[in-house]
XYZ file of C-alpha atoms in Angstrom:
512
model
C -15.145 -29.252 -26.232
C -14.686 -32.924 -26.962
C -13.724 -35.175 -24.041
C -11.235 -37.921 -24.904
C -10.124 -40.918 -22.813
C -6.569 -42.287 -23.073
C -5.447 -45.638 -21.642
C -1.692 -46.282 -21.115
C 0.347 -49.397 -20.242
C 4.054 -50.142 -19.736
C 5.931 -51.424 -22.799
C 7.267 -54.394 -20.808
C 3.706 -55.659 -20.302
C 3.159 -56.280 -24.007
C 5.650 -59.226 -24.227
C 8.699 -59.711 -26.435
C 8.890 -57.115 -29.222
C 8.807 -58.211 -32.805
C 11.826 -57.463 -35.069
C 11.108 -57.118 -38.808
C 13.803 -56.805 -41.498
C 14.278 -57.425 -45.249
C 16.492 -60.362 -46.433
C 16.722 -62.660 -49.493
C 14.875 -66.018 -49.658
C 16.740 -69.045 -48.424
C 15.943 -72.768 -48.274
C 15.266 -73.824 -44.693
C 14.316 -77.547 -45.225
C 14.774 -79.844 -48.282
C 13.064 -83.261 -48.149
C 14.057 -85.519 -51.100
C 11.605 -88.195 -52.411
C 11.767 -91.673 -50.756
C 11.895 -94.539 -53.309
C 10.584 -96.991 -50.682
C 7.218 -95.226 -50.670
C 6.692 -95.832 -54.394
C 5.346 -99.356 -53.745
C 2.390 -97.872 -51.827
C 1.442 -95.571 -54.709
C -1.618 -96.766 -56.646
C -2.067 -95.123 -60.017
C -5.676 -94.658 -61.243
C -6.607 -94.086 -64.878
C -9.244 -92.908 -65.607
C -9.784 -90.911 -62.430
C -13.524 -90.294 -63.031
C -15.830 -93.323 -63.054
C -19.518 -94.055 -62.257
C -20.683 -95.446 -58.928
C -23.952 -96.775 -57.466
C -24.815 -98.635 -60.623
C -27.397 -101.404 -60.344
C -30.501 -102.830 -61.870
C -33.407 -100.501 -62.453
C -36.141 -100.760 -59.787
C -39.395 -102.348 -60.780
C -42.185 -99.979 -61.851
C -44.502 -99.243 -58.878
C -48.184 -99.839 -59.135
C -50.308 -96.866 -60.313
C -51.936 -96.339 -56.854
C -48.535 -96.147 -55.200
C -47.359 -93.603 -57.775
C -50.409 -91.365 -57.166
C -49.851 -91.606 -53.434
C -46.227 -90.526 -53.798
C -47.294 -87.554 -55.915
C -49.782 -86.495 -53.244
C -47.148 -86.755 -50.495
C -44.676 -84.708 -52.560
C -47.356 -82.052 -53.239
C -48.107 -81.942 -49.456
C -44.470 -81.287 -48.601
C -44.101 -78.680 -51.316
C -47.056 -76.785 -49.976
C -45.696 -77.106 -46.433
C -42.328 -75.717 -47.497
C -43.990 -72.824 -49.301
C -45.968 -72.029 -46.132
C -43.180 -72.444 -43.571
C -39.675 -71.091 -44.126
C -37.625 -74.110 -43.133
C -34.475 -71.953 -43.254
C -35.789 -69.298 -40.918
C -33.279 -68.228 -38.188
C -35.238 -68.166 -34.941
C -32.416 -67.108 -32.679
C -31.075 -64.235 -34.787
C -32.498 -61.580 -32.493
C -31.038 -63.180 -29.362
C -27.595 -63.331 -30.931
C -27.834 -59.683 -31.785
C -28.828 -58.801 -28.225
C -25.803 -60.704 -26.899
C -23.478 -58.759 -29.179
C -24.884 -55.341 -28.093
C -22.664 -53.134 -26.072
C -23.501 -51.921 -22.592
C -25.721 -48.792 -22.543
C -23.652 -45.670 -22.362
C -23.595 -41.941 -23.139
C -20.900 -39.330 -23.443
C -20.803 -35.541 -23.415
C -19.862 -34.222 -26.847
C -20.351 -30.503 -26.191
C -21.435 -27.967 -23.554
C -23.067 -24.648 -24.529
C -22.912 -21.953 -21.853
C -24.871 -18.778 -21.241
C -22.527 -15.972 -22.353
C -23.999 -13.525 -19.816
C -23.365 -12.894 -16.143
C -25.142 -13.442 -13.862
C -26.199 -16.787 -15.307
C -29.848 -17.600 -16.034
C -31.754 -20.852 -16.329
C -31.898 -22.716 -19.657
C -35.676 -23.206 -19.429
C -36.434 -24.682 -22.874
C -34.723 -26.265 -25.913
C -35.909 -26.653 -29.509
C -34.006 -28.362 -32.286
C -33.890 -26.948 -35.800
C -36.208 -28.967 -38.054
C -33.637 -29.060 -40.830
C -31.370 -31.895 -39.731
C -31.069 -30.563 -36.137
C -28.134 -28.469 -37.201
C -28.914 -25.818 -34.588
C -30.681 -25.535 -31.235
C -32.710 -22.593 -29.858
C -32.309 -22.108 -26.082
C -34.653 -19.971 -23.980
C -32.909 -18.292 -21.022
C -34.926 -16.930 -18.115
C -34.857 -16.755 -14.320
C -37.861 -18.460 -12.733
C -36.843 -17.907 -9.110
C -39.598 -16.406 -7.051
C -39.202 -12.603 -6.726
C -35.749 -12.550 -8.313
C -34.659 -8.977 -7.590
C -31.466 -8.905 -9.613
C -31.548 -5.819 -11.786
C -28.711 -6.677 -14.196
C -30.276 -9.810 -15.701
C -30.028 -10.014 -19.475
C -33.236 -10.776 -21.437
C -31.613 -12.266 -24.531
C -32.038 -15.840 -25.743
C -29.890 -17.529 -28.405
C -29.791 -19.836 -31.390
C -26.633 -21.993 -31.383
C -24.999 -23.679 -34.407
C -23.640 -27.040 -33.364
C -20.596 -26.646 -35.606
C -19.658 -23.357 -33.871
C -20.860 -23.691 -30.270
C -18.552 -21.082 -28.782
C -20.588 -18.100 -30.041
C -24.299 -17.909 -30.727
C -25.449 -17.917 -34.347
C -28.339 -15.548 -33.596
C -29.257 -13.415 -30.580
C -32.982 -13.089 -29.898
C -33.879 -9.789 -28.224
C -37.341 -9.847 -26.650
C -38.715 -7.126 -24.398
C -39.235 -9.701 -21.599
C -37.254 -12.883 -20.888
C -38.428 -15.884 -22.902
C -39.585 -18.984 -20.970
C -40.272 -21.217 -23.999
C -39.137 -21.331 -27.653
C -40.420 -23.482 -30.479
C -39.393 -23.882 -34.134
C -42.115 -24.051 -36.761
C -41.933 -27.403 -38.530
C -43.548 -25.927 -41.651
C -41.496 -22.708 -41.850
C -38.059 -23.337 -40.383
C -37.319 -19.621 -40.154
C -40.131 -18.859 -37.684
C -39.528 -19.107 -33.960
C -42.356 -18.815 -31.404
C -41.660 -17.558 -27.906
C -43.646 -17.260 -24.689
C -42.447 -14.454 -22.435
C -42.225 -14.106 -18.697
C -44.652 -11.162 -18.738
C -47.319 -13.223 -20.623
C -46.748 -11.921 -24.121
C -46.403 -14.130 -27.249
C -43.659 -13.171 -29.695
C -42.302 -14.583 -32.926
C -39.113 -14.140 -34.942
C -38.112 -14.579 -38.539
C -34.494 -15.693 -38.265
C -33.767 -14.421 -41.792
C -34.405 -10.856 -40.616
C -32.312 -10.825 -37.449
C -32.954 -11.135 -33.743
C -35.563 -8.409 -33.308
C -39.179 -9.697 -32.906
C -41.414 -9.471 -35.933
C -44.524 -8.897 -33.786
C -45.695 -9.236 -30.191
C -49.148 -9.593 -28.639
C -50.493 -6.591 -26.795
C -50.062 -6.761 -23.018
C -53.777 -6.174 -22.352
C -54.805 -9.183 -24.469
C -51.911 -11.474 -23.452
C -51.547 -13.834 -20.517
C -51.231 -12.353 -17.047
C -48.586 -14.847 -15.887
C -45.505 -16.434 -17.517
C -46.130 -18.483 -20.604
C -44.827 -21.978 -19.839
C -46.076 -23.626 -23.078
C -46.397 -22.497 -26.705
C -47.002 -24.804 -29.714
C -47.396 -24.377 -33.442
C -50.562 -25.844 -35.056
C -50.468 -27.842 -38.343
C -52.690 -25.404 -40.247
C -52.609 -24.875 -44.008
C -50.923 -21.496 -43.619
C -48.511 -22.589 -40.928
C -49.159 -19.393 -38.988
C -51.470 -20.630 -36.164
C -50.307 -21.383 -32.670
C -51.613 -21.594 -29.075
C -50.180 -20.956 -25.608
C -50.775 -21.859 -21.976
C -49.998 -20.014 -18.794
C -50.344 -20.232 -15.043
C -53.104 -17.614 -15.269
C -55.442 -20.537 -16.099
C -55.990 -19.731 -19.757
C -55.141 -21.371 -23.116
C -55.135 -18.806 -25.986
C -55.079 -19.382 -29.740
C -53.187 -17.002 -32.025
C -52.425 -16.266 -35.665
C -49.062 -14.555 -36.233
C -50.555 -12.647 -39.180
C -52.864 -10.840 -36.724
C -51.592 -10.860 -33.122
C -53.701 -7.909 -31.919
C -55.927 -10.320 -29.945
C -56.376 -14.081 -29.530
C -58.688 -15.905 -31.957
C -59.977 -18.274 -29.247
C -59.842 -18.662 -25.481
C -60.232 -21.573 -23.013
C -60.446 -21.296 -19.231
C -58.996 -24.332 -17.443
C -61.877 -24.670 -14.938
C -62.338 -28.427 -14.319
C -65.713 -27.722 -12.663
C -66.759 -26.664 -16.210
C -68.260 -23.379 -15.012
C -65.876 -21.322 -17.166
C -64.820 -19.232 -14.196
C -61.315 -17.759 -14.351
C -61.094 -17.498 -10.570
C -61.467 -21.313 -10.294
C -59.071 -22.101 -13.203
C -55.948 -24.228 -12.797
C -52.619 -22.820 -13.832
C -51.012 -24.443 -16.841
C -47.299 -25.159 -16.347
C -46.770 -27.539 -19.283
C -48.384 -28.039 -22.674
C -48.255 -30.818 -25.259
C -49.613 -31.088 -28.769
C -49.214 -33.956 -31.255
C -49.807 -33.186 -34.973
C -51.318 -36.645 -35.372
C -54.231 -35.523 -33.158
C -54.859 -32.023 -34.483
C -57.818 -31.173 -32.258
C -56.575 -32.560 -28.953
C -53.932 -31.356 -26.573
C -52.770 -31.971 -23.015
C -52.247 -29.467 -20.192
C -50.241 -30.147 -17.057
C -51.212 -27.915 -14.174
C -49.643 -26.528 -11.013
C -52.153 -28.508 -8.910
C -50.928 -31.920 -10.173
C -53.860 -32.529 -12.550
C -53.524 -33.330 -16.287
C -56.338 -32.012 -18.473
C -57.066 -33.583 -21.840
C -58.751 -30.957 -24.057
C -60.641 -31.153 -27.326
C -60.673 -27.914 -29.354
C -63.533 -29.049 -31.594
C -66.106 -29.198 -28.810
C -69.032 -26.883 -29.169
C -68.915 -25.115 -25.777
C -65.940 -24.209 -23.529
C -66.944 -26.651 -20.761
C -67.099 -29.494 -23.286
C -63.583 -28.720 -24.450
C -62.293 -30.124 -21.134
C -62.665 -33.765 -22.082
C -60.863 -35.820 -19.396
C -59.112 -35.182 -16.108
C -56.236 -37.228 -14.707
C -55.248 -36.655 -11.065
C -51.597 -37.432 -11.408
C -48.970 -35.886 -9.111
C -48.465 -34.155 -5.826
C -47.647 -30.663 -6.910
C -46.892 -29.282 -10.357
C -46.825 -31.441 -13.529
C -43.554 -30.168 -14.970
C -43.919 -31.952 -18.287
C -46.565 -34.001 -20.151
C -45.876 -35.517 -23.524
C -47.491 -38.057 -25.872
C -45.761 -41.175 -27.113
C -44.738 -40.595 -30.775
C -45.750 -44.167 -31.737
C -48.947 -44.505 -29.608
C -50.607 -41.050 -29.281
C -53.168 -42.258 -26.757
C -50.344 -43.057 -24.360
C -48.658 -40.120 -22.629
C -45.941 -39.537 -20.033
C -45.851 -37.056 -17.195
C -43.353 -36.038 -14.519
C -43.912 -34.350 -11.217
C -42.903 -34.730 -7.552
C -40.562 -37.792 -7.407
C -41.935 -40.048 -10.178
C -42.645 -40.336 -13.885
C -45.971 -41.905 -14.826
C -47.417 -43.409 -18.026
C -51.132 -42.894 -18.769
C -53.623 -43.964 -21.429
C -56.644 -42.001 -22.612
C -58.599 -45.233 -22.936
C -59.006 -45.310 -19.111
C -60.932 -42.242 -17.966
C -60.437 -40.821 -14.453
C -58.129 -43.633 -13.378
C -54.599 -43.931 -12.152
C -51.532 -44.430 -14.306
C -50.863 -47.781 -15.946
C -47.146 -47.676 -15.265
C -44.756 -45.582 -13.187
C -41.100 -45.346 -12.172
C -39.785 -45.779 -8.673
C -39.836 -42.847 -6.238
C -36.538 -40.940 -6.411
C -34.864 -39.046 -3.640
C -34.800 -35.869 -5.773
C -37.435 -34.090 -7.838
C -38.047 -34.973 -11.476
C -38.030 -31.758 -13.509
C -38.505 -32.841 -17.118
C -38.977 -35.788 -19.474
C -39.200 -36.670 -23.151
C -39.835 -39.803 -25.222
C -37.207 -41.249 -27.535
C -38.328 -40.442 -31.100
C -37.102 -43.812 -32.435
C -37.804 -46.382 -29.657
C -41.402 -46.580 -28.347
C -40.581 -47.764 -24.851
C -37.560 -45.538 -24.135
C -37.829 -42.137 -22.403
C -35.486 -39.746 -20.578
C -36.015 -38.045 -17.191
C -34.095 -35.057 -15.830
C -33.643 -34.753 -12.036
C -32.977 -31.889 -9.668
C -29.710 -33.454 -8.566
C -28.272 -33.157 -12.073
C -28.735 -36.805 -13.103
C -30.161 -37.927 -16.470
C -31.978 -41.294 -16.359
C -32.664 -43.292 -19.524
C -35.489 -45.805 -19.089
C -36.409 -48.709 -21.316
C -39.673 -50.063 -19.969
C -39.650 -52.963 -22.390
C -36.729 -54.553 -20.433
C -36.562 -52.839 -17.000
C -39.342 -51.167 -15.137
C -37.738 -50.896 -11.666
C -34.392 -49.363 -12.607
C -33.221 -47.093 -15.435
C -31.112 -48.626 -18.157
C -28.557 -45.787 -17.647
C -28.054 -43.058 -15.100
C -25.596 -40.316 -15.946
C -24.436 -37.431 -13.719
C -24.596 -34.530 -16.142
C -24.167 -31.537 -13.818
C -23.984 -30.526 -10.193
C -26.890 -28.125 -10.912
C -30.559 -29.161 -11.408
C -31.556 -30.195 -14.892
C -34.565 -28.159 -16.066
C -34.969 -28.705 -19.816
C -34.663 -31.778 -21.961
C -35.035 -32.440 -25.687
C -33.887 -35.249 -27.994
C -33.007 -34.993 -31.690
C -35.209 -36.664 -34.288
C -32.775 -39.539 -34.636
C -32.674 -40.082 -30.853
C -28.847 -40.081 -30.889
C -28.241 -36.658 -29.335
C -29.993 -35.377 -26.160
C -29.757 -31.805 -24.910
C -29.993 -31.094 -21.175
C -30.340 -27.509 -19.859
C -29.337 -26.660 -16.295
C -30.289 -24.052 -13.749
C -26.979 -22.246 -14.373
C -27.607 -21.868 -18.120
C -25.393 -24.730 -19.393
C -26.696 -26.974 -22.162
C -24.952 -30.378 -22.281
C -25.207 -32.354 -25.534
C -24.989 -36.090 -24.846
C -24.456 -38.808 -27.472
C -26.325 -42.007 -26.649
C -24.985 -45.498 -27.470
C -26.557 -47.216 -30.518
C -28.420 -49.762 -28.373
C -30.601 -46.983 -26.877
C -31.408 -45.309 -30.198
C -31.876 -48.256 -32.602
C -35.215 -49.942 -32.852
C -35.170 -53.784 -32.614
C -37.236 -56.277 -34.528
C -40.853 -56.395 -33.275
C -40.119 -53.763 -30.633
C -43.153 -51.666 -31.539
C -45.482 -54.707 -31.335
C -44.039 -55.779 -27.988
C -44.421 -52.247 -26.605
C -48.075 -52.091 -27.786
C -48.721 -55.442 -26.121
C -47.168 -54.228 -22.898
C -49.257 -51.054 -22.796
C -52.427 -53.018 -23.567
C -51.679 -55.558 -20.830
C -51.056 -52.881 -18.196
C -54.222 -51.031 -19.250
C -56.304 -54.202 -18.829
C -54.724 -54.818 -15.429
C -55.495 -51.285 -14.267
C -59.089 -51.623 -15.580
C -59.568 -54.878 -13.539
C -58.192 -53.166 -10.403
C -60.444 -50.178 -10.992
C -63.527 -52.345 -11.337
C -62.699 -54.323 -8.170
C -62.225 -51.090 -6.256
C -65.635 -49.764 -7.360
C -67.233 -53.094 -6.463
C -65.671 -53.066 -3.011
C -66.826 -49.446 -2.531
C -70.404 -50.383 -3.441
C -70.391 -53.273 -0.977
C -69.131 -51.027 1.772
C -71.843 -48.493 1.089
C -74.550 -51.207 1.156
C -73.172 -52.544 4.444
C -73.287 -49.085 6.018
C -76.887 -48.584 4.809
C -77.885 -51.943 6.287
C -76.523 -51.149 9.709
C -78.670 -49.117 12.138
C -77.561 -45.560 12.585
C -75.321 -45.221 15.601
C -73.995 -42.069 17.177
C -70.156 -42.322 17.206
C -68.211 -41.057 20.203
C -65.464 -38.740 18.861
C -63.205 -39.403 21.884
C -63.451 -43.124 21.346
C -62.822 -42.733 17.606
C -59.696 -40.640 18.318
C -58.413 -43.126 20.839
C -58.912 -46.044 18.443
C -57.057 -44.144 15.685
C -54.231 -43.396 18.051
C -53.874 -47.063 19.057
C -53.887 -48.143 15.426
C -51.214 -45.573 14.533
C -48.930 -46.608 17.424
C -49.358 -50.329 16.695
C -48.396 -49.761 13.039
C -45.226 -47.963 14.153
C -44.307 -50.810 16.518
C -44.869 -53.369 13.775
C -42.644 -51.396 11.430
C -39.865 -51.225 14.031
C -40.058 -54.986 14.660
C -39.847 -55.581 10.881
C -36.717 -53.430 10.548
């Protein structure tokens, strides 16, 4: 369904109409020559003649000639070093000619079943993004509807009114991922904890599924392919606190297992539930896990022992980290969303706060993704149905574009490889395909360098603040140790806290 806009205006507002007709040539004006003007005519023959003729200059002394040659050589070298014809304001002129950021809905894909289910995950086909795989599942707590369909679908963008392929798992699929090495393989994580994969050449029935007794015990919220030589290895994360590695050639049991226990005791009862998973092929041994408890865990698979595999911990959000994803241009920089904000982190600062963040929104942020073509642009999906497009290189306080996509919460988000088309999945199973204006999906000159400089500057600033905080904390501890121990009166402490609280409220009222 393509949305078109038509603008109309009265014919009388265009001015007088033009009347065109065919007729023979006719002489309108004939000006005869004036004999009186012949006196002012000066004939010249020949027309071409030499000018600036004069005596030859005297031969300069030898020292002066050598000096002139040295000066000429200096200017030649200078011209070879500096481009005197360089256009310094070319980029600014281009920016002035750019159109205002915009986006339009080019198509809407709807869940063909009733009752509707959530579009929980999107994955673009690696071959030119000609199709999109959509995982449909209900994540409502204790959803007791008995007539819910378990199918998920692959949609061809040229024929969006009927699915190209119907995937039929035994349990609803929470996440779907295409294999970048083998385009025909689809990996799915199911609501009952099983891992399943399809070969799209052989229909919609699963090729193989993991046994229930060796699978996850909770829904699988993240599943990623690994860049192995065979292209058959993958791993998954679930809210049961485990990360499991698999090989689709032998799915009888996982090849490796990691318990997300940040105390590094390898105890499943103390593990944090994984609700998002990110893996970048450029860092084949590292991956990120976003947990239900608001903590991001950076893991290293190559560590010798399971506790050592939990490399770094970032205490990020209040509540679940719905999405964590690395920057495609700077892998050490990653983005997360949870509660009411999106935050940017760097692995160069261990156990610190984020280096950049968005403003606090009035609605929850449910998902995010980086632009694959612009290093400082990312998208955020909100629970009020609004898609925000941020360009942190130009605006950090406000998004460059906010678009009301749906009246339902946006749950899933994924951009094509060219950054031009963005898919947004809603709670009611609709997937809106949005086309972004060229200014938001075309990289500018030196944009990557400027973005790198911005991230480095913010990382240094955060490092300075972190050092000052530690220094102040040490001074406070020394001051407390120097004071004699005094027994505090709890009643007096409570009264003092009450007075401070009431005084802060009064000050806030006076300010408003």
